[in-house]
Amino acid sequence: MDRLLHLDRSLDELDPPRWNAPAPEATHLVRKVHKLRAKPLGELHPADLHNLISQQVALPYVLPLAVRLLLDEPLLDAYFYDGDLLLAVVETPATAWTTMPDIAHQVRALIASLPQTALSDLPCGSAEKLSRFTTQPDGGTAPSAATARTGL
């Protein structure tokens, strides 16, 4: 299924079950992610995609959107710094890429095309994260306690 055909629909519609309203004491991030799930995919901004990807929410729907943006601007500053969306994408668990090997291949090719000078402007450790993604057979990173997200 081409997930980009559903740009007029929200994650609540496409990624059941629909989430209940966040608890009154929920953090700002939890409330934000809940709100983003109700937004049509076509209205999600790069920062929205960064938040959803970083929290590992509906990855089969948001990763293709992010990669589409990255193909046009690989070091897009989505939220914090140049390249932050690309780094969020490559830090997703390897299991997220098993149903999207073609998109993982696009990301690997994109990383391979980046000039070394561009990598030097990224935060410390970024080159290693990009390299780790390109060496994974199906893309992504091995799940770890540091990348696991809970509470959403």
C-alpha atoms as a PDB file:
ATOM      1  CA  MET A   1       0.000   0.000   0.000  1.00  0.00           C
ATOM      2  CA  ASP A   2       1.280   3.471  -0.869  1.00  0.00           C
ATOM      3  CA  ARG A   3       0.931   5.357   2.387  1.00  0.00           C
ATOM      4  CA  LEU A   4       1.379   8.702   0.595  1.00  0.00           C
ATOM      5  CA  LEU A   5      -2.017   8.279  -1.060  1.00  0.00           C
ATOM      6  CA  HIS A   6      -3.705   9.030   2.244  1.00  0.00           C
ATOM      7  CA  LEU A   7      -2.507  12.575   2.818  1.00  0.00           C
ATOM      8  CA  ASP A   8      -6.035  13.754   3.588  1.00  0.00           C
ATOM      9  CA  ARG A   9      -6.423  11.279   6.446  1.00  0.00           C
ATOM     10  CA  SER A  10      -5.034  11.338   9.983  1.00  0.00           C
ATOM     11  CA  LEU A  11      -3.010   8.768  11.877  1.00  0.00           C
ATOM     12  CA  ASP A  12      -6.031   8.221  14.110  1.00  0.00           C
ATOM     13  CA  GLU A  13      -7.850   7.023  10.987  1.00  0.00           C
ATOM     14  CA  LEU A  14      -4.995   5.091   9.411  1.00  0.00           C
ATOM     15  CA  ASP A  15      -3.249   3.612  12.456  1.00  0.00           C
ATOM     16  CA  PRO A  16      -5.897   2.079  14.707  1.00  0.00           C
ATOM     17  CA  PRO A  17      -6.836   2.000  17.384  1.00  0.00           C
ATOM     18  CA  ARG A  18      -7.683   5.648  17.790  1.00  0.00           C
ATOM     19  CA  TRP A  19      -5.977   6.968  20.887  1.00  0.00           C
ATOM     20  CA  ASN A  20      -7.995   8.175  23.858  1.00  0.00           C
ATOM     21  CA  ALA A  21      -7.524  11.751  24.992  1.00  0.00           C
ATOM     22  CA  PRO A  22      -4.342  12.236  27.001  1.00  0.00           C
ATOM     23  CA  ALA A  23      -4.625  12.276  30.771  1.00  0.00           C
ATOM     24  CA  PRO A  24      -4.910  15.738  32.331  1.00  0.00           C
ATOM     25  CA  GLU A  25      -1.477  15.349  33.906  1.00  0.00           C
ATOM     26  CA  ALA A  26       0.144  14.270  30.600  1.00  0.00           C
ATOM     27  CA  THR A  27       3.335  15.985  29.558  1.00  0.00           C
ATOM     28  CA  HIS A  28       3.447  18.593  26.832  1.00  0.00           C
ATOM     29  CA  LEU A  29       5.053  16.058  24.482  1.00  0.00           C
ATOM     30  CA  VAL A  30       2.340  13.454  25.060  1.00  0.00           C
ATOM     31  CA  ARG A  31      -0.396  16.048  24.451  1.00  0.00           C
ATOM     32  CA  LYS A  32       1.409  17.218  21.313  1.00  0.00           C
ATOM     33  CA  VAL A  33       1.732  13.696  19.877  1.00  0.00           C
ATOM     34  CA  HIS A  34      -1.940  13.020  20.559  1.00  0.00           C
ATOM     35  CA  LYS A  35      -2.825  16.227  18.724  1.00  0.00           C
ATOM     36  CA  LEU A  36      -0.565  15.320  15.784  1.00  0.00           C
ATOM     37  CA  ARG A  37      -2.340  11.981  15.385  1.00  0.00           C
ATOM     38  CA  ALA A  38      -5.557  13.892  14.617  1.00  0.00           C
ATOM     39  CA  LYS A  39      -3.921  16.083  11.950  1.00  0.00           C
ATOM     40  CA  PRO A  40      -4.173  15.014   8.269  1.00  0.00           C
ATOM     41  CA  LEU A  41      -0.861  13.587   7.025  1.00  0.00           C
ATOM     42  CA  GLY A  42      -0.633  16.234   4.323  1.00  0.00           C
ATOM     43  CA  GLU A  43      -0.651  18.969   6.962  1.00  0.00           C
ATOM     44  CA  LEU A  44       2.204  17.574   9.037  1.00  0.00           C
ATOM     45  CA  HIS A  45       5.241  19.858   9.079  1.00  0.00           C
ATOM     46  CA  PRO A  46       8.863  18.666   9.331  1.00  0.00           C
ATOM     47  CA  ALA A  47       8.891  19.362  13.086  1.00  0.00           C
ATOM     48  CA  ASP A  48       5.710  17.298  13.462  1.00  0.00           C
ATOM     49  CA  LEU A  49       7.328  14.402  11.605  1.00  0.00           C
ATOM     50  CA  HIS A  50      10.424  14.734  13.771  1.00  0.00           C
ATOM     51  CA  ASN A  51       8.310  14.466  16.930  1.00  0.00           C
ATOM     52  CA  LEU A  52       6.334  11.472  15.684  1.00  0.00           C
ATOM     53  CA  ILE A  53       9.418   9.632  14.436  1.00  0.00           C
ATOM     54  CA  SER A  54      11.391  10.343  17.597  1.00  0.00           C
ATOM     55  CA  GLN A  55       8.525   8.928  19.641  1.00  0.00           C
ATOM     56  CA  GLN A  56       8.161   5.962  17.239  1.00  0.00           C
ATOM     57  CA  VAL A  57       4.522   6.717  16.460  1.00  0.00           C
ATOM     58  CA  ALA A  58       2.942   5.243  13.305  1.00  0.00           C
ATOM     59  CA  LEU A  59       6.322   4.839  11.614  1.00  0.00           C
ATOM     60  CA  PRO A  60       4.936   3.090   8.507  1.00  0.00           C
ATOM     61  CA  TYR A  61       3.055   6.311   7.734  1.00  0.00           C
ATOM     62  CA  VAL A  62       5.420   9.045   8.878  1.00  0.00           C
ATOM     63  CA  LEU A  63       8.770   7.637   7.696  1.00  0.00           C
ATOM     64  CA  PRO A  64       7.794   7.784   3.992  1.00  0.00           C
ATOM     65  CA  LEU A  65       6.712  11.405   4.458  1.00  0.00           C
ATOM     66  CA  ALA A  66       9.985  12.311   6.143  1.00  0.00           C
ATOM     67  CA  VAL A  67      12.072  10.528   3.518  1.00  0.00           C
ATOM     68  CA  ARG A  68      10.199  12.354   0.769  1.00  0.00           C
ATOM     69  CA  LEU A  69      11.281  15.653   2.382  1.00  0.00           C
ATOM     70  CA  LEU A  70      14.840  14.421   2.914  1.00  0.00           C
ATOM     71  CA  LEU A  71      15.246  13.468  -0.733  1.00  0.00           C
ATOM     72  CA  ASP A  72      14.748  17.153  -1.560  1.00  0.00           C
ATOM     73  CA  GLU A  73      16.751  18.513   1.376  1.00  0.00           C
ATOM     74  CA  PRO A  74      18.871  15.844   3.123  1.00  0.00           C
ATOM     75  CA  LEU A  75      20.013  18.041   5.998  1.00  0.00           C
ATOM     76  CA  LEU A  76      16.658  19.674   6.602  1.00  0.00           C
ATOM     77  CA  ASP A  77      16.422  21.523   9.918  1.00  0.00           C
ATOM     78  CA  ALA A  78      13.074  20.228  11.129  1.00  0.00           C
ATOM     79  CA  TYR A  79      13.201  21.256  14.740  1.00  0.00           C
ATOM     80  CA  PHE A  80      16.591  21.698  16.416  1.00  0.00           C
ATOM     81  CA  TYR A  81      19.493  21.808  13.913  1.00  0.00           C
ATOM     82  CA  ASP A  82      20.505  20.972  10.343  1.00  0.00           C
ATOM     83  CA  GLY A  83      20.119  17.241   9.771  1.00  0.00           C
ATOM     84  CA  ASP A  84      17.887  16.567  12.786  1.00  0.00           C
ATOM     85  CA  LEU A  85      15.137  14.929  10.714  1.00  0.00           C
ATOM     86  CA  LEU A  86      17.637  12.649   8.973  1.00  0.00           C
ATOM     87  CA  LEU A  87      19.101  11.627  12.320  1.00  0.00           C
ATOM     88  CA  ALA A  88      15.632  10.930  13.736  1.00  0.00           C
ATOM     89  CA  VAL A  89      14.937   8.741  10.693  1.00  0.00           C
ATOM     90  CA  VAL A  90      18.144   6.723  11.003  1.00  0.00           C
ATOM     91  CA  GLU A  91      17.636   6.183  14.730  1.00  0.00           C
ATOM     92  CA  THR A  92      14.386   4.294  14.231  1.00  0.00           C
ATOM     93  CA  PRO A  93      14.477   0.601  15.114  1.00  0.00           C
ATOM     94  CA  ALA A  94      15.440  -1.834  12.355  1.00  0.00           C
ATOM     95  CA  THR A  95      12.032  -3.486  12.709  1.00  0.00           C
ATOM     96  CA  ALA A  96      10.375  -0.338  11.355  1.00  0.00           C
ATOM     97  CA  TRP A  97      12.136  -0.808   8.024  1.00  0.00           C
ATOM     98  CA  THR A  98      11.247  -4.461   7.410  1.00  0.00           C
ATOM     99  CA  THR A  99       8.059  -3.523   5.544  1.00  0.00           C
ATOM    100  CA  MET A 100       9.742  -0.613   3.733  1.00  0.00           C
ATOM    101  CA  PRO A 101      13.025  -1.914   2.272  1.00  0.00           C
ATOM    102  CA  ASP A 102      12.743   0.391  -0.745  1.00  0.00           C
ATOM    103  CA  ILE A 103      12.548   3.451   1.491  1.00  0.00           C
ATOM    104  CA  ALA A 104      15.452   2.210   3.617  1.00  0.00           C
ATOM    105  CA  HIS A 105      17.442   1.823   0.397  1.00  0.00           C
ATOM    106  CA  GLN A 106      16.612   5.432  -0.545  1.00  0.00           C
ATOM    107  CA  VAL A 107      17.871   6.623   2.834  1.00  0.00           C
ATOM    108  CA  ARG A 108      21.096   4.609   2.495  1.00  0.00           C
ATOM    109  CA  ALA A 109      21.668   6.083  -0.996  1.00  0.00           C
ATOM    110  CA  LEU A 110      20.948   9.558   0.344  1.00  0.00           C
ATOM    111  CA  ILE A 111      23.486   9.125   3.145  1.00  0.00           C
ATOM    112  CA  ALA A 112      26.090   7.806   0.692  1.00  0.00           C
ATOM    113  CA  SER A 113      25.629  10.914  -1.458  1.00  0.00           C
ATOM    114  CA  LEU A 114      26.305  13.353   1.392  1.00  0.00           C
ATOM    115  CA  PRO A 115      29.653  15.112   1.156  1.00  0.00           C
ATOM    116  CA  GLN A 116      32.014  14.649   4.097  1.00  0.00           C
ATOM    117  CA  THR A 117      31.975  18.412   4.661  1.00  0.00           C
ATOM    118  CA  ALA A 118      28.240  18.262   5.358  1.00  0.00           C
ATOM    119  CA  LEU A 119      28.754  15.572   7.992  1.00  0.00           C
ATOM    120  CA  SER A 120      31.291  17.661   9.856  1.00  0.00           C
ATOM    121  CA  ASP A 121      28.604  20.242  10.672  1.00  0.00           C
ATOM    122  CA  LEU A 122      26.349  17.658  12.336  1.00  0.00           C
ATOM    123  CA  PRO A 123      26.410  17.036  16.098  1.00  0.00           C
ATOM    124  CA  CYS A 124      29.062  14.786  17.592  1.00  0.00           C
ATOM    125  CA  GLY A 125      28.303  11.112  16.947  1.00  0.00           C
ATOM    126  CA  SER A 126      26.088  11.769  13.915  1.00  0.00           C
ATOM    127  CA  ALA A 127      28.495  10.254  11.393  1.00  0.00           C
ATOM    128  CA  GLU A 128      28.531   7.035  13.421  1.00  0.00           C
ATOM    129  CA  LYS A 129      24.719   6.925  13.533  1.00  0.00           C
ATOM    130  CA  LEU A 130      24.530   7.424   9.765  1.00  0.00           C
ATOM    131  CA  SER A 131      27.177   4.769   9.200  1.00  0.00           C
ATOM    132  CA  ARG A 132      25.398   2.320  11.499  1.00  0.00           C
ATOM    133  CA  PHE A 133      22.188   2.792   9.510  1.00  0.00           C
ATOM    134  CA  THR A 134      23.911   2.143   6.203  1.00  0.00           C
ATOM    135  CA  THR A 135      25.482  -1.077   7.484  1.00  0.00           C
ATOM    136  CA  GLN A 136      22.244  -2.550   8.856  1.00  0.00           C
ATOM    137  CA  PRO A 137      20.919  -5.083   6.321  1.00  0.00           C
ATOM    138  CA  ASP A 138      17.415  -3.605   6.418  1.00  0.00           C
ATOM    139  CA  GLY A 139      18.274  -0.108   7.663  1.00  0.00           C
ATOM    140  CA  GLY A 140      17.478   1.257  11.079  1.00  0.00           C
ATOM    141  CA  THR A 141      19.157   0.710  14.377  1.00  0.00           C
ATOM    142  CA  ALA A 142      18.986  -2.179  16.753  1.00  0.00           C
ATOM    143  CA  PRO A 143      16.486  -1.480  19.511  1.00  0.00           C
ATOM    144  CA  SER A 144      18.060  -0.289  22.723  1.00  0.00           C
ATOM    145  CA  ALA A 145      16.985   1.141  26.014  1.00  0.00           C
ATOM    146  CA  ALA A 146      18.189   4.545  24.824  1.00  0.00           C
ATOM    147  CA  THR A 147      15.876   4.554  21.809  1.00  0.00           C
ATOM    148  CA  ALA A 148      12.845   2.867  23.326  1.00  0.00           C
ATOM    149  CA  ARG A 149       9.971   5.250  23.919  1.00  0.00           C
ATOM    150  CA  THR A 150       7.275   4.644  26.453  1.00  0.00           C
ATOM    151  CA  GLY A 151       4.323   6.513  27.811  1.00  0.00           C
ATOM    152  CA  LEU A 152       2.659   7.219  24.491  1.00  0.00           C
END
